[in-house]
Amino acid sequence: MFDIDRAVDENMEGLVRDIKRLVAHYSVQGEPLPGKPFGEGPAAAIAEAQKIAGELGFETKNYDNYALTAQMGSGDGLVGIIGHLDVVPVGEGWKHDPFAGEISDGILWGRGVTDDKGPSLAALYAMKIVRDSGYPVNKRVRFLFGANEETGMNGVAHYREIEGEFDCGFTPDASFPLIFGEKGNYNARFIGKTSAEDARVGIKYFTGGMAANVVCDSVSLYAEVNEYCDELRHDFIAFARKNGMGYMIREDEDDLVLTLRGISAHASTPELGRNAISWMMRFVSGESLLSCPFAEGYDKVIGLSYLGENCGVAISDEYGPLTFNVGIIGTNMDGTYATIDIRYPITTEDFGVYSERMKKLFAEAGLELTETRIGPSLFIDPESPLVRKLYEAYVKGTGDTVNRPVTIGGGTYAKSFKNVVAFGPEFPGMEYNIHMNDEFMPLETLRTALKTYVYAIMALLEV
Ligand SMILES: [Zn+2]
């Protein structure tokens, strides 16, 4: 009789040792080199993962250092498990060595231990446990390591061009219990005139925001200095105070700089933030000393809404509404521009019609919408065999019957394939310092993930 707990316990040591081997490689995307499309680090991590998978007895194949596969079993069916070997950069100020895989108080520390080297190897070891248990592996089970997830999805895209789809699968790169829907992405920029000639105070430029996918928390307006500046400053202070917003004013010979502060948040949860750009545009468009066609158009088609109500895209389904974020503003030779990051509802079939509608409304407001890019949404029927089987595996592996499968506004590798969902290993409500200093993975969580993935692989062999 197969004793899963025993098999899991026997494999924990090897699993932790091999995670450390991967964590030692700083696999952040670098300059492309011949045969190494994402640079030295990701290629080194692929080489190490290939060694590890070989030692575990899997057939491996390197796809030009874009991706790596490790496979077991035979048969027509093909189950996919998809993780990634690249990481985000390491900032200053870690308490634990980001590359040593230190363990203290039952916690493993290091860049990539949770995102996504640890979970990837947990799933790879789960394949090994299933194979060694004697369970009939009557399909091919293929682990696909991508080398470029954090900065694109180009690693697995390269693989898919060559090998195509999986019958079904999961990606251990998000949260338990399971994610059966991910909103679609829509990105664009828009541009308009910075300052009209008849303005009493001319605007030189705007600057603000860190990234398109973050709610902007600080924006600055650089204006020319003239006799109206005292009045403008006075109006700005009154506006900021009335709306309870932080502000800063600086003036030198050349520039009057007005800075407005908001609250940052992820673009998929804009309700948690307060967009400084939208509020600055409200101030500018209502200020008679200024004349800014960009701000006036902005206030008309976007205003203070993060639901897209004023530009014809306020759609929603039973899993949640569209979210609309402006992340970056700037001014260049062509005028003032800003970025749009929309997450549209998971059951939306074609966002193209909404893009066209926006283009028209923006144009009527004197703004040009450009560089539009539509990324797909993901929706796998929660009643499908894939979702039901994986959820059952989760319940078996964890004993948790309270948390249910969910949908998210973000995006995972699941979107790169037709019948794949994100499945663990993070637990709802827990933080693992992903993308931050001192990323960590409790060994207990790793063990639970390993066990759950064993059940999951067995279940998918039956789907
Ligand atoms: Zn990840």
CSV table of C-alpha atoms and ligand atoms in Angstrom, one decimal:
chain,number,residue,atom,x,y,z
A,1,MET,CA,0.0,0.0,0.0
A,2,PHE,CA,1.3,3.4,-1.0
A,3,ASP,CA,2.0,5.5,2.1
A,4,ILE,CA,1.9,9.1,0.8
A,5,ASP,CA,3.0,10.7,4.1
A,6,ARG,CA,6.0,8.5,4.3
A,7,ALA,CA,7.0,9.1,0.7
A,8,VAL,CA,6.6,12.8,1.1
A,9,ASP,CA,8.8,12.8,4.3
A,10,GLU,CA,11.4,10.7,2.6
A,11,ASN,CA,11.7,13.2,-0.2
A,12,MET,CA,11.7,16.5,1.7
A,13,GLU,CA,15.5,16.5,2.3
A,14,GLY,CA,16.3,16.1,-1.4
A,15,LEU,CA,13.7,18.6,-2.4
A,16,VAL,CA,15.1,21.3,-0.1
A,17,ARG,CA,18.7,20.5,-1.2
A,18,ASP,CA,17.7,20.9,-4.9
A,19,ILE,CA,15.7,24.1,-4.2
A,20,LYS,CA,18.9,25.5,-2.7
A,21,ARG,CA,20.8,24.6,-5.9
A,22,LEU,CA,18.4,26.6,-8.0
A,23,VAL,CA,18.2,29.5,-5.6
A,24,ALA,CA,22.0,29.9,-5.9
A,25,HIS,CA,21.6,31.1,-9.5
A,26,TYR,CA,20.6,34.7,-9.8
A,27,SER,CA,18.3,34.1,-12.7
A,28,VAL,CA,17.1,37.6,-13.4
A,29,GLN,CA,16.7,38.5,-17.1
A,30,GLY,CA,19.8,39.9,-18.5
A,31,GLU,CA,21.3,41.0,-21.9
A,32,PRO,CA,20.6,38.4,-24.6
A,33,LEU,CA,23.7,36.4,-25.6
A,34,PRO,CA,24.2,33.9,-28.4
A,35,GLY,CA,22.1,30.8,-27.5
A,36,LYS,CA,21.0,32.5,-24.2
A,37,PRO,CA,17.9,34.7,-25.1
A,38,PHE,CA,17.4,35.9,-21.5
A,39,GLY,CA,21.1,36.1,-20.6
A,40,GLU,CA,23.5,34.3,-18.3
A,41,GLY,CA,21.4,33.8,-15.2
A,42,PRO,CA,18.3,32.1,-16.6
A,43,ALA,CA,20.5,29.9,-18.8
A,44,ALA,CA,22.5,28.8,-15.7
A,45,ALA,CA,19.2,28.0,-13.9
A,46,ILE,CA,18.0,25.9,-16.8
A,47,ALA,CA,21.3,24.0,-16.8
A,48,GLU,CA,21.0,23.3,-13.1
A,49,ALA,CA,17.3,22.3,-13.4
A,50,GLN,CA,18.2,19.9,-16.2
A,51,LYS,CA,20.9,18.3,-14.0
A,52,ILE,CA,18.4,17.9,-11.2
A,53,ALA,CA,15.6,16.5,-13.4
A,54,GLY,CA,18.2,14.1,-14.9
A,55,GLU,CA,19.2,12.9,-11.4
A,56,LEU,CA,15.6,12.3,-10.6
A,57,GLY,CA,15.4,10.0,-13.6
A,58,PHE,CA,13.3,12.2,-16.0
A,59,GLU,CA,13.9,12.7,-19.7
A,60,THR,CA,14.8,16.3,-20.3
A,61,LYS,CA,14.9,18.6,-23.3
A,62,ASN,CA,16.3,22.1,-23.4
A,63,TYR,CA,14.4,24.4,-25.8
A,64,ASP,CA,17.2,26.8,-26.8
A,65,ASN,CA,17.4,28.1,-23.2
A,66,TYR,CA,13.9,29.5,-23.5
A,67,ALA,CA,12.4,26.6,-21.7
A,68,LEU,CA,13.2,23.1,-20.4
A,69,THR,CA,11.0,20.0,-20.1
A,70,ALA,CA,11.3,17.0,-17.8
A,71,GLN,CA,9.0,14.1,-18.6
A,72,MET,CA,7.9,10.7,-17.4
A,73,GLY,CA,5.3,8.1,-18.5
A,74,SER,CA,4.1,7.1,-21.9
A,75,GLY,CA,0.8,7.1,-23.8
A,76,ASP,CA,-1.2,9.5,-25.9
A,77,GLY,CA,-2.3,11.8,-23.1
A,78,LEU,CA,-0.1,14.8,-22.1
A,79,VAL,CA,-0.4,16.4,-18.7
A,80,GLY,CA,1.5,19.6,-18.3
A,81,ILE,CA,2.9,21.3,-15.2
A,82,ILE,CA,4.3,24.7,-15.8
A,83,GLY,CA,6.7,26.7,-13.5
A,84,HIS,CA,9.4,29.2,-14.0
A,85,LEU,CA,13.1,29.5,-13.2
A,86,ASP,CA,13.6,33.3,-13.6
A,87,VAL,CA,13.3,35.6,-10.7
A,88,VAL,CA,12.8,39.3,-10.1
A,89,PRO,CA,15.8,41.4,-8.9
A,90,VAL,CA,17.0,41.4,-5.4
A,91,GLY,CA,16.9,44.8,-3.6
A,92,GLU,CA,19.1,46.2,-0.8
A,93,GLY,CA,18.5,45.3,2.8
A,94,TRP,CA,17.9,41.5,3.0
A,95,LYS,CA,18.3,40.0,6.5
A,96,HIS,CA,19.0,36.6,5.0
A,97,ASP,CA,21.3,35.8,2.1
A,98,PRO,CA,19.0,35.8,-0.9
A,99,PHE,CA,21.1,33.1,-2.7
A,100,ALA,CA,22.1,30.7,0.2
A,101,GLY,CA,18.8,29.1,1.0
A,102,GLU,CA,19.2,29.6,4.7
A,103,ILE,CA,16.8,27.7,7.0
A,104,SER,CA,15.8,29.1,10.4
A,105,ASP,CA,12.9,28.1,12.5
A,106,GLY,CA,11.5,25.8,9.9
A,107,ILE,CA,11.5,28.5,7.2
A,108,LEU,CA,13.5,28.5,4.0
A,109,TRP,CA,14.7,31.9,2.8
A,110,GLY,CA,15.8,33.2,-0.5
A,111,ARG,CA,14.9,34.7,-3.9
A,112,GLY,CA,12.7,32.3,-5.7
A,113,VAL,CA,11.9,29.9,-2.8
A,114,THR,CA,8.2,30.7,-3.3
A,115,ASP,CA,8.2,32.4,-6.8
A,116,ASP,CA,8.8,30.0,-8.3
A,117,LYS,CA,11.7,27.7,-7.9
A,118,GLY,CA,10.5,26.0,-4.7
A,119,PRO,CA,7.0,25.2,-6.0
A,120,SER,CA,8.3,24.1,-9.3
A,121,LEU,CA,10.6,21.6,-7.7
A,122,ALA,CA,7.9,20.5,-5.3
A,123,ALA,CA,5.8,19.6,-8.3
A,124,LEU,CA,8.8,17.9,-10.0
A,125,TYR,CA,9.4,15.8,-6.8
A,126,ALA,CA,5.6,15.0,-6.8
A,127,MET,CA,6.1,13.5,-10.3
A,128,LYS,CA,8.9,11.4,-8.9
A,129,ILE,CA,6.8,10.2,-5.9
A,130,VAL,CA,3.9,9.2,-8.2
A,131,ARG,CA,6.3,7.3,-10.5
A,132,ASP,CA,8.1,5.6,-7.6
A,133,SER,CA,4.9,4.5,-6.0
A,134,GLY,CA,4.1,2.2,-8.9
A,135,TYR,CA,1.0,4.2,-9.8
A,136,PRO,CA,0.2,3.5,-13.4
A,137,VAL,CA,1.6,6.5,-15.4
A,138,ASN,CA,-0.5,5.8,-18.5
A,139,LYS,CA,0.0,9.3,-19.9
A,140,ARG,CA,3.0,11.5,-20.4
A,141,VAL,CA,3.5,13.9,-17.6
A,142,ARG,CA,5.7,16.8,-18.6
A,143,PHE,CA,7.1,19.5,-16.4
A,144,LEU,CA,7.7,22.7,-18.4
A,145,PHE,CA,10.2,25.2,-16.9
A,146,GLY,CA,9.9,28.6,-18.5
A,147,ALA,CA,13.0,30.9,-18.2
A,148,ASN,CA,11.1,34.1,-18.7
A,149,GLU,CA,7.9,34.7,-16.7
A,150,GLU,CA,8.5,37.8,-14.7
A,151,THR,CA,9.4,39.9,-17.7
A,152,GLY,CA,7.2,38.4,-20.4
A,153,MET,CA,5.9,35.0,-21.2
A,154,ASN,CA,8.4,34.4,-24.0
A,155,GLY,CA,10.0,31.2,-22.7
A,156,VAL,CA,6.8,29.1,-22.8
A,157,ALA,CA,5.6,30.9,-25.9
A,158,HIS,CA,8.7,29.5,-27.7
A,159,TYR,CA,8.0,26.0,-26.3
A,160,ARG,CA,4.3,26.2,-27.4
A,161,GLU,CA,5.2,27.2,-31.0
A,162,ILE,CA,7.2,23.9,-31.2
A,163,GLU,CA,5.2,21.5,-29.1
A,164,GLY,CA,1.6,22.9,-28.9
A,165,GLU,CA,-0.9,22.5,-26.1
A,166,PHE,CA,-1.3,20.1,-23.2
A,167,ASP,CA,-4.4,18.1,-22.7
A,168,CYS,CA,-4.7,19.6,-19.3
A,169,GLY,CA,-2.4,20.9,-16.5
A,170,PHE,CA,-1.6,23.3,-13.8
A,171,THR,CA,0.9,25.9,-12.9
A,172,PRO,CA,2.3,25.9,-9.3
A,173,ASP,CA,2.9,29.7,-9.4
A,174,ALA,CA,0.0,31.3,-7.5
A,175,SER,CA,-2.4,30.4,-4.7
A,176,PHE,CA,-4.4,27.5,-3.4
A,177,PRO,CA,-7.0,26.3,-3.6
A,178,LEU,CA,-7.1,27.0,-7.3
A,179,ILE,CA,-7.6,29.8,-9.8
A,180,PHE,CA,-10.1,29.1,-12.5
A,181,GLY,CA,-10.4,32.5,-14.0
A,182,GLU,CA,-8.0,35.4,-14.7
A,183,LYS,CA,-9.1,38.7,-16.1
A,184,GLY,CA,-8.0,39.8,-19.5
A,185,ASN,CA,-5.4,42.5,-19.9
A,186,TYR,CA,-5.7,45.6,-22.1
A,187,ASN,CA,-2.9,48.1,-22.3
A,188,ALA,CA,-2.7,51.3,-24.2
A,189,ARG,CA,-1.3,54.9,-24.2
A,190,PHE,CA,-3.0,58.1,-25.0
A,191,ILE,CA,-1.7,61.5,-25.9
A,192,GLY,CA,-2.9,65.0,-26.1
A,193,LYS,CA,-1.9,68.6,-26.1
A,194,THR,CA,-0.1,69.8,-23.0
A,195,SER,CA,-0.9,73.5,-22.9
A,196,ALA,CA,-2.9,75.9,-25.0
A,197,GLU,CA,-1.3,79.1,-26.3
A,198,ASP,CA,-3.8,81.3,-24.5
A,199,ALA,CA,-3.1,79.8,-21.0
A,200,ARG,CA,-2.2,82.5,-18.4
A,201,VAL,CA,0.2,80.0,-16.9
A,202,GLY,CA,1.8,77.6,-19.4
A,203,ILE,CA,2.4,74.0,-18.4
A,204,LYS,CA,5.8,72.7,-19.4
A,205,TYR,CA,5.4,69.1,-18.5
A,206,PHE,CA,3.9,66.4,-16.2
A,207,THR,CA,5.8,63.6,-14.6
A,208,GLY,CA,4.5,60.8,-12.3
A,209,GLY,CA,4.0,57.1,-11.8
A,210,MET,CA,6.3,54.0,-11.5
A,211,ALA,CA,4.7,51.4,-13.7
A,212,ALA,CA,1.6,51.0,-15.8
A,213,ASN,CA,0.3,48.3,-13.4
A,214,VAL,CA,0.5,50.4,-10.3
A,215,VAL,CA,-1.9,53.1,-9.2
A,216,CYS,CA,0.1,56.3,-9.4
A,217,ASP,CA,0.8,57.8,-6.0
A,218,SER,CA,2.6,61.0,-6.9
A,219,VAL,CA,2.4,63.4,-9.8
A,220,SER,CA,4.2,66.7,-10.5
A,221,LEU,CA,3.2,69.5,-12.8
A,222,TYR,CA,6.0,71.8,-14.0
A,223,ALA,CA,4.7,75.3,-14.9
A,224,GLU,CA,6.3,78.4,-16.1
A,225,VAL,CA,6.9,81.2,-13.6
A,226,ASN,CA,5.0,84.4,-14.0
A,227,GLU,CA,2.8,87.0,-12.1
A,228,TYR,CA,-0.1,84.5,-11.8
A,229,CYS,CA,1.9,81.9,-9.9
A,230,ASP,CA,0.9,83.1,-6.5
A,231,GLU,CA,-2.7,82.7,-7.3
A,232,LEU,CA,-2.1,79.3,-8.9
A,233,ARG,CA,-0.2,78.1,-5.8
A,234,HIS,CA,-3.1,79.3,-3.6
A,235,ASP,CA,-5.7,77.5,-5.7
A,236,PHE,CA,-3.6,74.3,-5.7
A,237,ILE,CA,-3.3,74.3,-1.9
A,238,ALA,CA,-7.1,74.9,-1.5
A,239,PHE,CA,-7.8,72.0,-3.9
A,240,ALA,CA,-5.5,69.5,-2.1
A,241,ARG,CA,-6.8,70.5,1.3
A,242,LYS,CA,-10.4,70.3,0.3
A,243,ASN,CA,-9.9,66.8,-1.0
A,244,GLY,CA,-7.7,65.6,1.8
A,245,MET,CA,-4.6,65.0,-0.3
A,246,GLY,CA,-0.9,65.4,0.4
A,247,TYR,CA,0.9,68.0,-1.7
A,248,MET,CA,4.2,69.8,-2.2
A,249,ILE,CA,5.2,73.0,-3.8
A,250,ARG,CA,8.6,74.1,-5.0
A,251,GLU,CA,9.6,77.1,-7.0
A,252,ASP,CA,12.8,78.3,-8.5
A,253,GLU,CA,13.7,80.9,-11.2
A,254,ASP,CA,12.4,78.7,-14.0
A,255,ASP,CA,9.8,76.4,-12.6
A,256,LEU,CA,6.8,76.2,-10.3
A,257,VAL,CA,6.4,72.6,-9.4
A,258,LEU,CA,3.1,71.4,-8.0
A,259,THR,CA,3.1,67.8,-6.6
A,260,LEU,CA,0.0,65.9,-5.6
A,261,ARG,CA,0.1,62.7,-3.6
A,262,GLY,CA,-2.2,59.7,-3.9
A,263,ILE,CA,-2.1,56.1,-2.6
A,264,SER,CA,-0.5,53.3,-4.6
A,265,ALA,CA,-2.0,49.9,-5.1
A,266,HIS,CA,-1.8,47.2,-7.7
A,267,ALA,CA,-3.7,48.0,-10.9
A,268,SER,CA,-5.9,44.9,-10.4
A,269,THR,CA,-7.2,46.4,-7.2
A,270,PRO,CA,-7.4,50.1,-7.9
A,271,GLU,CA,-10.2,50.5,-5.2
A,272,LEU,CA,-7.4,50.2,-2.6
A,273,GLY,CA,-5.5,53.2,-4.0
A,274,ARG,CA,-6.1,56.8,-4.9
A,275,ASN,CA,-4.9,57.8,-8.3
A,276,ALA,CA,-2.8,61.0,-8.1
A,277,ILE,CA,-2.9,61.5,-11.9
A,278,SER,CA,-6.7,61.5,-12.0
A,279,TRP,CA,-6.9,64.0,-9.2
A,280,MET,CA,-4.2,66.2,-10.7
A,281,MET,CA,-6.2,66.2,-14.0
A,282,ARG,CA,-9.3,67.2,-12.1
A,283,PHE,CA,-7.4,70.2,-10.6
A,284,VAL,CA,-5.9,71.3,-13.9
A,285,SER,CA,-9.1,71.0,-15.9
A,286,GLY,CA,-10.9,73.1,-13.3
A,287,GLU,CA,-8.3,75.8,-12.9
A,288,SER,CA,-8.9,78.9,-15.0
A,289,LEU,CA,-5.2,80.0,-15.0
A,290,LEU,CA,-4.3,76.8,-16.8
A,291,SER,CA,-5.4,75.6,-20.2
A,292,CYS,CA,-4.5,72.0,-20.8
A,293,PRO,CA,-6.4,70.1,-23.5
A,294,PHE,CA,-4.9,66.8,-22.3
A,295,ALA,CA,-6.3,67.3,-18.7
A,296,GLU,CA,-9.7,68.4,-20.0
A,297,GLY,CA,-10.0,65.4,-22.2
A,298,TYR,CA,-8.8,63.2,-19.4
A,299,ASP,CA,-11.4,64.5,-17.0
A,300,LYS,CA,-14.1,63.9,-19.5
A,301,VAL,CA,-13.3,60.3,-20.5
A,302,ILE,CA,-11.7,59.0,-17.3
A,303,GLY,CA,-12.3,61.4,-14.5
A,304,LEU,CA,-11.9,59.9,-11.1
A,305,SER,CA,-13.3,56.5,-12.1
A,306,TYR,CA,-11.4,53.3,-11.9
A,307,LEU,CA,-14.2,51.3,-13.6
A,308,GLY,CA,-14.1,53.0,-17.0
A,309,GLU,CA,-17.6,54.5,-16.6
A,310,ASN,CA,-16.9,57.5,-18.7
A,311,CYS,CA,-15.4,55.8,-21.7
A,312,GLY,CA,-17.9,53.1,-22.4
A,313,VAL,CA,-16.2,50.1,-20.9
A,314,ALA,CA,-17.8,49.7,-17.4
A,315,ILE,CA,-18.6,46.0,-17.9
A,316,SER,CA,-18.7,43.3,-15.3
A,317,ASP,CA,-19.7,39.7,-14.8
A,318,GLU,CA,-20.5,37.5,-11.9
A,319,TYR,CA,-16.8,37.3,-11.1
A,320,GLY,CA,-16.2,41.0,-10.9
A,321,PRO,CA,-16.0,44.3,-12.8
A,322,LEU,CA,-13.5,45.7,-15.3
A,323,THR,CA,-10.8,47.8,-13.6
A,324,PHE,CA,-9.2,50.8,-15.2
A,325,ASN,CA,-5.8,52.2,-14.1
A,326,VAL,CA,-3.6,55.1,-15.3
A,327,GLY,CA,-0.1,54.3,-14.1
A,328,ILE,CA,2.3,56.7,-15.7
A,329,ILE,CA,2.1,60.2,-17.0
A,330,GLY,CA,4.8,62.1,-18.9
A,331,THR,CA,5.4,64.8,-21.5
A,332,ASN,CA,7.5,64.6,-24.6
A,333,MET,CA,7.8,66.4,-27.9
A,334,ASP,CA,4.4,65.2,-29.1
A,335,GLY,CA,2.5,66.3,-26.0
A,336,THR,CA,1.4,64.7,-22.7
A,337,TYR,CA,0.8,61.0,-22.6
A,338,ALA,CA,-0.3,58.4,-20.1
A,339,THR,CA,-0.6,54.7,-19.8
A,340,ILE,CA,-3.8,52.6,-19.4
A,341,ASP,CA,-3.9,49.2,-17.7
A,342,ILE,CA,-7.3,47.6,-17.9
A,343,ARG,CA,-8.3,44.2,-16.5
A,344,TYR,CA,-11.5,43.1,-18.1
A,345,PRO,CA,-14.0,40.5,-16.9
A,346,ILE,CA,-13.0,36.9,-17.4
A,347,THR,CA,-16.0,35.9,-19.4
A,348,THR,CA,-15.7,38.8,-21.9
A,349,GLU,CA,-15.4,37.2,-25.4
A,350,ASP,CA,-13.9,40.0,-27.5
A,351,PHE,CA,-12.5,43.1,-26.0
A,352,GLY,CA,-11.8,44.5,-29.4
A,353,VAL,CA,-15.2,46.2,-29.7
A,354,TYR,CA,-14.5,48.0,-26.4
A,355,SER,CA,-11.2,49.2,-27.6
A,356,GLU,CA,-12.8,50.7,-30.7
A,357,ARG,CA,-15.4,52.4,-28.6
A,358,MET,CA,-12.7,53.9,-26.4
A,359,LYS,CA,-10.7,55.1,-29.4
A,360,LYS,CA,-13.7,57.0,-30.6
A,361,LEU,CA,-14.6,58.6,-27.3
A,362,PHE,CA,-11.0,59.5,-26.6
A,363,ALA,CA,-10.8,61.1,-30.1
A,364,GLU,CA,-13.9,63.1,-29.4
A,365,ALA,CA,-12.2,64.4,-26.2
A,366,GLY,CA,-9.1,65.4,-28.1
A,367,LEU,CA,-7.0,62.5,-27.1
A,368,GLU,CA,-5.4,59.9,-29.3
A,369,LEU,CA,-5.4,56.3,-28.1
A,370,THR,CA,-2.4,54.4,-29.3
A,371,GLU,CA,-0.3,51.2,-28.8
A,372,THR,CA,-3.4,49.2,-27.8
A,373,ARG,CA,-2.7,45.6,-26.9
A,374,ILE,CA,-5.3,43.0,-25.9
A,375,GLY,CA,-4.2,40.1,-23.8
A,376,PRO,CA,-6.7,37.2,-23.4
A,377,SER,CA,-8.7,36.4,-20.3
A,378,LEU,CA,-8.8,32.9,-18.9
A,379,PHE,CA,-12.0,31.1,-17.8
A,380,ILE,CA,-12.1,27.4,-17.1
A,381,ASP,CA,-15.6,26.1,-16.1
A,382,PRO,CA,-15.5,25.5,-12.4
A,383,GLU,CA,-17.5,22.4,-13.0
A,384,SER,CA,-15.0,21.0,-15.5
A,385,PRO,CA,-13.2,17.7,-14.6
A,386,LEU,CA,-9.9,19.6,-14.4
A,387,VAL,CA,-11.1,22.1,-11.8
A,388,ARG,CA,-13.1,19.5,-9.8
A,389,LYS,CA,-10.2,16.9,-9.7
A,390,LEU,CA,-7.6,19.5,-8.7
A,391,TYR,CA,-9.8,20.9,-6.0
A,392,GLU,CA,-10.4,17.4,-4.6
A,393,ALA,CA,-6.6,16.9,-4.6
A,394,TYR,CA,-6.3,20.2,-2.6
A,395,VAL,CA,-8.9,19.0,-0.1
A,396,LYS,CA,-7.1,15.7,0.3
A,397,GLY,CA,-3.7,17.3,0.6
A,398,THR,CA,-4.6,20.0,3.0
A,399,GLY,CA,-7.8,19.0,4.8
A,400,ASP,CA,-9.2,22.5,4.0
A,401,THR,CA,-12.8,22.5,3.0
A,402,VAL,CA,-13.5,26.1,3.7
A,403,ASN,CA,-11.6,27.9,1.0
A,404,ARG,CA,-13.0,27.5,-2.5
A,405,PRO,CA,-11.6,28.1,-6.0
A,406,VAL,CA,-11.3,31.7,-7.0
A,407,THR,CA,-10.7,34.2,-9.8
A,408,ILE,CA,-8.0,36.9,-10.0
A,409,GLY,CA,-7.2,40.1,-11.8
A,410,GLY,CA,-3.6,39.1,-12.4
A,411,GLY,CA,-2.1,36.8,-14.9
A,412,THR,CA,-0.2,33.5,-14.7
A,413,TYR,CA,1.3,30.9,-17.1
A,414,ALA,CA,-2.2,29.4,-17.2
A,415,LYS,CA,-3.1,32.0,-19.8
A,416,SER,CA,-0.5,30.7,-22.2
A,417,PHE,CA,-2.4,27.4,-22.6
A,418,LYS,CA,-5.9,26.4,-23.2
A,419,ASN,CA,-6.7,24.0,-20.4
A,420,VAL,CA,-4.4,24.9,-17.6
A,421,VAL,CA,-5.2,26.6,-14.2
A,422,ALA,CA,-3.0,28.1,-11.5
A,423,PHE,CA,-2.9,25.7,-8.5
A,424,GLY,CA,-1.0,26.7,-5.3
A,425,PRO,CA,1.2,26.7,-3.5
A,426,GLU,CA,0.5,29.9,-1.5
A,427,PHE,CA,-2.2,29.7,1.1
A,428,PRO,CA,-5.0,32.2,1.2
A,429,GLY,CA,-4.3,35.2,3.5
A,430,MET,CA,-0.6,34.4,3.8
A,431,GLU,CA,2.3,36.6,2.7
A,432,TYR,CA,5.6,35.1,1.5
A,433,ASN,CA,7.4,38.3,0.6
A,434,ILE,CA,7.2,37.5,-3.1
A,435,HIS,CA,9.1,40.1,-5.2
A,436,MET,CA,10.2,41.7,-1.9
A,437,ASN,CA,13.1,41.4,0.5
A,438,ASP,CA,13.4,38.1,2.5
A,439,GLU,CA,11.2,36.0,0.4
A,440,PHE,CA,10.4,32.8,2.3
A,441,MET,CA,8.8,29.4,2.2
A,442,PRO,CA,7.8,27.6,5.4
A,443,LEU,CA,8.9,24.0,5.2
A,444,GLU,CA,5.5,22.9,6.4
A,445,THR,CA,3.9,24.7,3.4
A,446,LEU,CA,6.4,23.1,1.1
A,447,ARG,CA,5.5,19.7,2.5
A,448,THR,CA,1.8,20.3,2.1
A,449,ALA,CA,2.3,21.5,-1.5
A,450,LEU,CA,4.4,18.4,-2.3
A,451,LYS,CA,1.7,16.1,-0.9
A,452,THR,CA,-1.1,18.0,-2.7
A,453,TYR,CA,0.8,17.9,-6.0
A,454,VAL,CA,1.1,14.1,-5.6
A,455,TYR,CA,-2.7,13.8,-5.3
A,456,ALA,CA,-3.1,16.3,-8.2
A,457,ILE,CA,-0.9,14.4,-10.6
A,458,MET,CA,-2.6,11.1,-9.8
A,459,ALA,CA,-6.0,12.9,-10.4
A,460,LEU,CA,-4.9,14.3,-13.7
A,461,LEU,CA,-3.8,10.9,-14.9
A,462,GLU,CA,-7.5,10.1,-14.7
A,463,VAL,CA,-9.0,13.2,-16.2
B,1,ZN,ZN,5.9,33.5,-10.5
